[in-house]
Amino acid sequence: CFDTRVFGNYGTPHYDTPEASGSLAMSGSTSEASVQQAFSQEPPFHLCVVTKQGMGLRISAENFTDTSTKNGRRCIRLSKGDEVIGGFRTNGHERLILTTEKARALIFPIDEVKYLSSAGKGVSLIQLDEKDSLFASGIASSLTEGITLIDDKGNETKLAPENTKVSKRNTKGSK
């Protein structure tokens, strides 16, 4: 489904501390955050995959660190006519930015995208009109990060959380 040119050479996540690996250290009082992380099934870093028909999921990057099979490794089950348009390394705290062919944009927290333990169809990220499709996606880890779109006339538009309303997943987005 992907090769290292898309995601970079991140390899298997390295865990420096017991807290980072999801285990629970019981020395003195334990914070609520470390308890939540200990029982979470999400690894600290994973992949977010976005398709042209507006579907997406988050999946463990560890599934893709081993030598690939002859046919590659499947990360998402695509519907007929669909294709992957974006894949991102994420820690689950960024915002996902989506844009459509009909000039709609949607930004929402990436943790609203369902985390799956293996390949699946994913969830609807944006409500698309019948003849609309996604053409660009990106992630932002700060209010100023985003994606820049250039129209046919050379005009640039930056989509970032600082200048575009942050909404919820599976809405139409804004013009």
PDB file of C-alpha atoms in Angstrom:
ATOM      1  CA  CYS A   1       0.000   0.000   0.000  1.00  0.00           C
ATOM      2  CA  PHE A   2       2.831   2.430   0.856  1.00  0.00           C
ATOM      3  CA  ASP A   3       6.559   2.511   0.582  1.00  0.00           C
ATOM      4  CA  THR A   4       9.120   4.355   2.693  1.00  0.00           C
ATOM      5  CA  ARG A   5       9.183   7.291   0.287  1.00  0.00           C
ATOM      6  CA  VAL A   6       5.683   8.262   1.502  1.00  0.00           C
ATOM      7  CA  PHE A   7       6.276   7.945   5.235  1.00  0.00           C
ATOM      8  CA  GLY A   8      10.026   8.378   5.456  1.00  0.00           C
ATOM      9  CA  ASN A   9      12.278   5.877   7.161  1.00  0.00           C
ATOM     10  CA  TYR A  10      10.728   5.929  10.627  1.00  0.00           C
ATOM     11  CA  GLY A  11      11.066   2.224  11.392  1.00  0.00           C
ATOM     12  CA  THR A  12       9.775   0.736  14.606  1.00  0.00           C
ATOM     13  CA  PRO A  13       9.059   3.288  17.332  1.00  0.00           C
ATOM     14  CA  HIS A  14      11.746   3.405  20.014  1.00  0.00           C
ATOM     15  CA  TYR A  15      10.480   3.390  23.588  1.00  0.00           C
ATOM     16  CA  ASP A  16      12.808   5.217  25.986  1.00  0.00           C
ATOM     17  CA  THR A  17      10.647   4.913  29.088  1.00  0.00           C
ATOM     18  CA  PRO A  18       8.129   2.424  30.468  1.00  0.00           C
ATOM     19  CA  GLU A  19       5.465   5.142  30.197  1.00  0.00           C
ATOM     20  CA  ALA A  20       6.120   5.591  26.457  1.00  0.00           C
ATOM     21  CA  SER A  21       5.648   1.884  25.755  1.00  0.00           C
ATOM     22  CA  GLY A  22       2.264   1.866  27.457  1.00  0.00           C
ATOM     23  CA  SER A  23       3.372  -0.050  30.541  1.00  0.00           C
ATOM     24  CA  LEU A  24       2.518   1.276  33.960  1.00  0.00           C
ATOM     25  CA  ALA A  25       5.199   2.141  36.502  1.00  0.00           C
ATOM     26  CA  MET A  26       3.783   1.934  40.032  1.00  0.00           C
ATOM     27  CA  SER A  27       6.108   4.192  42.012  1.00  0.00           C
ATOM     28  CA  GLY A  28       4.254   6.513  44.367  1.00  0.00           C
ATOM     29  CA  SER A  29       1.180   8.118  42.829  1.00  0.00           C
ATOM     30  CA  THR A  30       0.305   7.413  39.206  1.00  0.00           C
ATOM     31  CA  SER A  31      -1.007  10.236  37.062  1.00  0.00           C
ATOM     32  CA  GLU A  32      -4.311   9.863  35.227  1.00  0.00           C
ATOM     33  CA  ALA A  33      -2.536  10.419  31.886  1.00  0.00           C
ATOM     34  CA  SER A  34      -0.135   7.503  32.390  1.00  0.00           C
ATOM     35  CA  VAL A  35      -3.020   5.242  33.453  1.00  0.00           C
ATOM     36  CA  GLN A  36      -4.942   6.160  30.293  1.00  0.00           C
ATOM     37  CA  GLN A  37      -1.874   5.534  28.120  1.00  0.00           C
ATOM     38  CA  ALA A  38      -1.263   2.167  29.804  1.00  0.00           C
ATOM     39  CA  PHE A  39      -4.720   0.940  28.797  1.00  0.00           C
ATOM     40  CA  SER A  40      -4.766   2.530  25.329  1.00  0.00           C
ATOM     41  CA  GLN A  41      -4.203   0.251  22.350  1.00  0.00           C
ATOM     42  CA  GLU A  42      -2.808   3.065  20.200  1.00  0.00           C
ATOM     43  CA  PRO A  43       0.993   3.125  19.854  1.00  0.00           C
ATOM     44  CA  PRO A  44       2.691   6.500  20.407  1.00  0.00           C
ATOM     45  CA  PHE A  45       3.097   6.937  16.619  1.00  0.00           C
ATOM     46  CA  HIS A  46       0.855   5.510  13.930  1.00  0.00           C
ATOM     47  CA  LEU A  47      -0.313   6.202  10.371  1.00  0.00           C
ATOM     48  CA  CYS A  48      -3.367   8.104   9.182  1.00  0.00           C
ATOM     49  CA  VAL A  49      -4.571   7.119   5.702  1.00  0.00           C
ATOM     50  CA  VAL A  50      -7.004   9.249   3.614  1.00  0.00           C
ATOM     51  CA  THR A  51      -8.817   8.231   0.403  1.00  0.00           C
ATOM     52  CA  LYS A  52     -10.245  10.182  -2.539  1.00  0.00           C
ATOM     53  CA  GLN A  53     -13.818   9.173  -1.594  1.00  0.00           C
ATOM     54  CA  GLY A  54     -13.404  10.731   1.863  1.00  0.00           C
ATOM     55  CA  MET A  55     -12.689   7.610   3.918  1.00  0.00           C
ATOM     56  CA  GLY A  56      -9.857   7.293   6.406  1.00  0.00           C
ATOM     57  CA  LEU A  57      -8.381   5.414   9.317  1.00  0.00           C
ATOM     58  CA  ARG A  58      -5.466   5.348  11.712  1.00  0.00           C
ATOM     59  CA  ILE A  59      -3.387   2.159  11.905  1.00  0.00           C
ATOM     60  CA  SER A  60      -0.199   1.064  13.655  1.00  0.00           C
ATOM     61  CA  ALA A  61       3.002   1.854  11.745  1.00  0.00           C
ATOM     62  CA  GLU A  62       4.495  -1.299  13.274  1.00  0.00           C
ATOM     63  CA  ASN A  63       2.396  -3.339  10.816  1.00  0.00           C
ATOM     64  CA  PHE A  64       4.649  -2.027   8.022  1.00  0.00           C
ATOM     65  CA  THR A  65       8.141  -2.270   9.525  1.00  0.00           C
ATOM     66  CA  ASP A  66       8.775  -5.918   8.595  1.00  0.00           C
ATOM     67  CA  THR A  67       9.980  -6.966   5.164  1.00  0.00           C
ATOM     68  CA  SER A  68       7.029  -6.788   2.822  1.00  0.00           C
ATOM     69  CA  THR A  69       5.292  -9.740   1.240  1.00  0.00           C
ATOM     70  CA  LYS A  70       5.409 -10.279  -2.531  1.00  0.00           C
ATOM     71  CA  ASN A  71       2.134  -8.353  -2.963  1.00  0.00           C
ATOM     72  CA  GLY A  72       2.835  -5.663  -0.365  1.00  0.00           C
ATOM     73  CA  ARG A  73       0.924  -4.974   2.855  1.00  0.00           C
ATOM     74  CA  ARG A  74      -2.646  -3.756   2.893  1.00  0.00           C
ATOM     75  CA  CYS A  75      -3.379  -0.798   5.149  1.00  0.00           C
ATOM     76  CA  ILE A  76      -6.909   0.081   4.004  1.00  0.00           C
ATOM     77  CA  ARG A  77      -9.655  -1.723   2.095  1.00  0.00           C
ATOM     78  CA  LEU A  78     -10.686   0.504  -0.806  1.00  0.00           C
ATOM     79  CA  SER A  79     -14.130   0.707  -2.399  1.00  0.00           C
ATOM     80  CA  LYS A  80     -14.381   0.355  -6.166  1.00  0.00           C
ATOM     81  CA  GLY A  81     -12.883   3.440  -7.847  1.00  0.00           C
ATOM     82  CA  ASP A  82     -11.308   4.768  -4.644  1.00  0.00           C
ATOM     83  CA  GLU A  83      -7.600   5.476  -4.145  1.00  0.00           C
ATOM     84  CA  VAL A  84      -5.296   6.627  -1.362  1.00  0.00           C
ATOM     85  CA  ILE A  85      -4.437  10.345  -1.605  1.00  0.00           C
ATOM     86  CA  GLY A  86      -2.608  10.815   1.688  1.00  0.00           C
ATOM     87  CA  GLY A  87      -0.707   8.991   4.368  1.00  0.00           C
ATOM     88  CA  PHE A  88       0.735  10.660   7.440  1.00  0.00           C
ATOM     89  CA  ARG A  89       2.786   9.719  10.483  1.00  0.00           C
ATOM     90  CA  THR A  90       0.860  10.956  13.525  1.00  0.00           C
ATOM     91  CA  ASN A  91       0.924  10.868  17.307  1.00  0.00           C
ATOM     92  CA  GLY A  92      -2.858  11.412  17.477  1.00  0.00           C
ATOM     93  CA  HIS A  93      -2.689  15.045  18.618  1.00  0.00           C
ATOM     94  CA  GLU A  94      -2.625  16.861  15.266  1.00  0.00           C
ATOM     95  CA  ARG A  95      -5.478  18.215  13.157  1.00  0.00           C
ATOM     96  CA  LEU A  96      -6.385  16.665   9.805  1.00  0.00           C
ATOM     97  CA  ILE A  97      -6.908  19.050   6.873  1.00  0.00           C
ATOM     98  CA  LEU A  98      -9.054  17.961   3.905  1.00  0.00           C
ATOM     99  CA  THR A  99      -9.887  19.804   0.677  1.00  0.00           C
ATOM    100  CA  THR A 100     -12.273  18.789  -2.108  1.00  0.00           C
ATOM    101  CA  GLU A 101     -12.417  19.334  -5.862  1.00  0.00           C
ATOM    102  CA  LYS A 102     -15.431  21.648  -5.323  1.00  0.00           C
ATOM    103  CA  ALA A 103     -13.431  23.958  -3.022  1.00  0.00           C
ATOM    104  CA  ARG A 104     -14.664  22.740   0.354  1.00  0.00           C
ATOM    105  CA  ALA A 105     -12.293  22.476   3.304  1.00  0.00           C
ATOM    106  CA  LEU A 106     -12.544  20.677   6.625  1.00  0.00           C
ATOM    107  CA  ILE A 107     -10.177  20.678   9.589  1.00  0.00           C
ATOM    108  CA  PHE A 108     -10.790  18.476  12.635  1.00  0.00           C
ATOM    109  CA  PRO A 109      -8.796  16.738  15.392  1.00  0.00           C
ATOM    110  CA  ILE A 110      -7.089  13.640  14.008  1.00  0.00           C
ATOM    111  CA  ASP A 111      -8.108  11.602  17.062  1.00  0.00           C
ATOM    112  CA  GLU A 112     -11.681  11.629  15.645  1.00  0.00           C
ATOM    113  CA  VAL A 113     -10.422   9.231  12.942  1.00  0.00           C
ATOM    114  CA  LYS A 114     -10.975   5.678  14.167  1.00  0.00           C
ATOM    115  CA  TYR A 115      -7.867   3.714  15.142  1.00  0.00           C
ATOM    116  CA  LEU A 116      -7.899   0.162  13.745  1.00  0.00           C
ATOM    117  CA  SER A 117      -5.551  -2.653  14.712  1.00  0.00           C
ATOM    118  CA  SER A 118      -5.442  -3.981  11.126  1.00  0.00           C
ATOM    119  CA  ALA A 119      -6.539  -2.996   7.605  1.00  0.00           C
ATOM    120  CA  GLY A 120     -10.178  -1.977   7.303  1.00  0.00           C
ATOM    121  CA  LYS A 121     -12.483   0.344   5.363  1.00  0.00           C
ATOM    122  CA  GLY A 122     -12.164   3.167   7.868  1.00  0.00           C
ATOM    123  CA  VAL A 123     -14.700   5.888   8.616  1.00  0.00           C
ATOM    124  CA  SER A 124     -16.207   8.738   6.608  1.00  0.00           C
ATOM    125  CA  LEU A 125     -14.039  11.819   7.114  1.00  0.00           C
ATOM    126  CA  ILE A 126     -16.097  14.352   5.155  1.00  0.00           C
ATOM    127  CA  GLN A 127     -19.560  14.414   3.577  1.00  0.00           C
ATOM    128  CA  LEU A 128     -19.050  14.688  -0.178  1.00  0.00           C
ATOM    129  CA  ASP A 129     -21.566  15.683  -2.842  1.00  0.00           C
ATOM    130  CA  GLU A 130     -22.180  13.065  -5.539  1.00  0.00           C
ATOM    131  CA  LYS A 131     -19.651  14.483  -8.020  1.00  0.00           C
ATOM    132  CA  ASP A 132     -17.118  15.759  -5.480  1.00  0.00           C
ATOM    133  CA  SER A 133     -13.959  14.058  -4.208  1.00  0.00           C
ATOM    134  CA  LEU A 134     -10.956  14.850  -2.038  1.00  0.00           C
ATOM    135  CA  PHE A 135      -7.880  16.085  -3.849  1.00  0.00           C
ATOM    136  CA  ALA A 136      -5.552  17.180  -1.037  1.00  0.00           C
ATOM    137  CA  SER A 137      -4.984  16.413   2.612  1.00  0.00           C
ATOM    138  CA  GLY A 138      -2.459  17.253   5.287  1.00  0.00           C
ATOM    139  CA  ILE A 139      -1.912  17.434   9.028  1.00  0.00           C
ATOM    140  CA  ALA A 140      -1.097  20.337  11.313  1.00  0.00           C
ATOM    141  CA  SER A 141       0.527  19.983  14.714  1.00  0.00           C
ATOM    142  CA  SER A 142       0.243  23.711  15.472  1.00  0.00           C
ATOM    143  CA  LEU A 143      -2.238  26.477  14.695  1.00  0.00           C
ATOM    144  CA  THR A 144       0.011  27.936  11.992  1.00  0.00           C
ATOM    145  CA  GLU A 145       0.865  24.705  10.127  1.00  0.00           C
ATOM    146  CA  GLY A 146      -1.303  23.749   7.185  1.00  0.00           C
ATOM    147  CA  ILE A 147      -1.410  23.228   3.454  1.00  0.00           C
ATOM    148  CA  THR A 148      -1.170  25.847   0.705  1.00  0.00           C
ATOM    149  CA  LEU A 149      -3.437  25.581  -2.328  1.00  0.00           C
ATOM    150  CA  ILE A 150      -2.657  27.344  -5.615  1.00  0.00           C
ATOM    151  CA  ASP A 151      -5.500  27.938  -8.075  1.00  0.00           C
ATOM    152  CA  ASP A 152      -5.319  28.174 -11.896  1.00  0.00           C
ATOM    153  CA  LYS A 153      -4.547  31.909 -11.689  1.00  0.00           C
ATOM    154  CA  GLY A 154      -1.627  31.413  -9.295  1.00  0.00           C
ATOM    155  CA  ASN A 155      -3.470  32.682  -6.200  1.00  0.00           C
ATOM    156  CA  GLU A 156      -2.369  30.996  -2.978  1.00  0.00           C
ATOM    157  CA  THR A 157      -4.696  30.029  -0.133  1.00  0.00           C
ATOM    158  CA  LYS A 158      -3.331  28.660   3.107  1.00  0.00           C
ATOM    159  CA  LEU A 159      -5.529  26.266   5.067  1.00  0.00           C
ATOM    160  CA  ALA A 160      -4.473  26.120   8.686  1.00  0.00           C
ATOM    161  CA  PRO A 161      -6.298  25.950  12.036  1.00  0.00           C
ATOM    162  CA  GLU A 162      -5.464  29.637  12.652  1.00  0.00           C
ATOM    163  CA  ASN A 163      -7.506  30.822   9.638  1.00  0.00           C
ATOM    164  CA  THR A 164     -10.057  28.020   9.077  1.00  0.00           C
ATOM    165  CA  LYS A 165     -12.691  26.893  11.555  1.00  0.00           C
ATOM    166  CA  VAL A 166     -11.836  23.588  13.262  1.00  0.00           C
ATOM    167  CA  SER A 167     -14.944  21.387  13.074  1.00  0.00           C
ATOM    168  CA  LYS A 168     -15.937  17.777  13.635  1.00  0.00           C
ATOM    169  CA  ARG A 169     -15.329  14.792  11.368  1.00  0.00           C
ATOM    170  CA  ASN A 170     -18.014  13.765   8.835  1.00  0.00           C
ATOM    171  CA  THR A 171     -19.408  17.220   8.120  1.00  0.00           C
ATOM    172  CA  LYS A 172     -19.520  19.024   4.735  1.00  0.00           C
ATOM    173  CA  GLY A 173     -16.771  21.474   5.622  1.00  0.00           C
ATOM    174  CA  SER A 174     -16.792  25.119   4.529  1.00  0.00           C
ATOM    175  CA  LYS A 175     -16.355  26.952   1.218  1.00  0.00           C
TER     176      LYS A 175
END
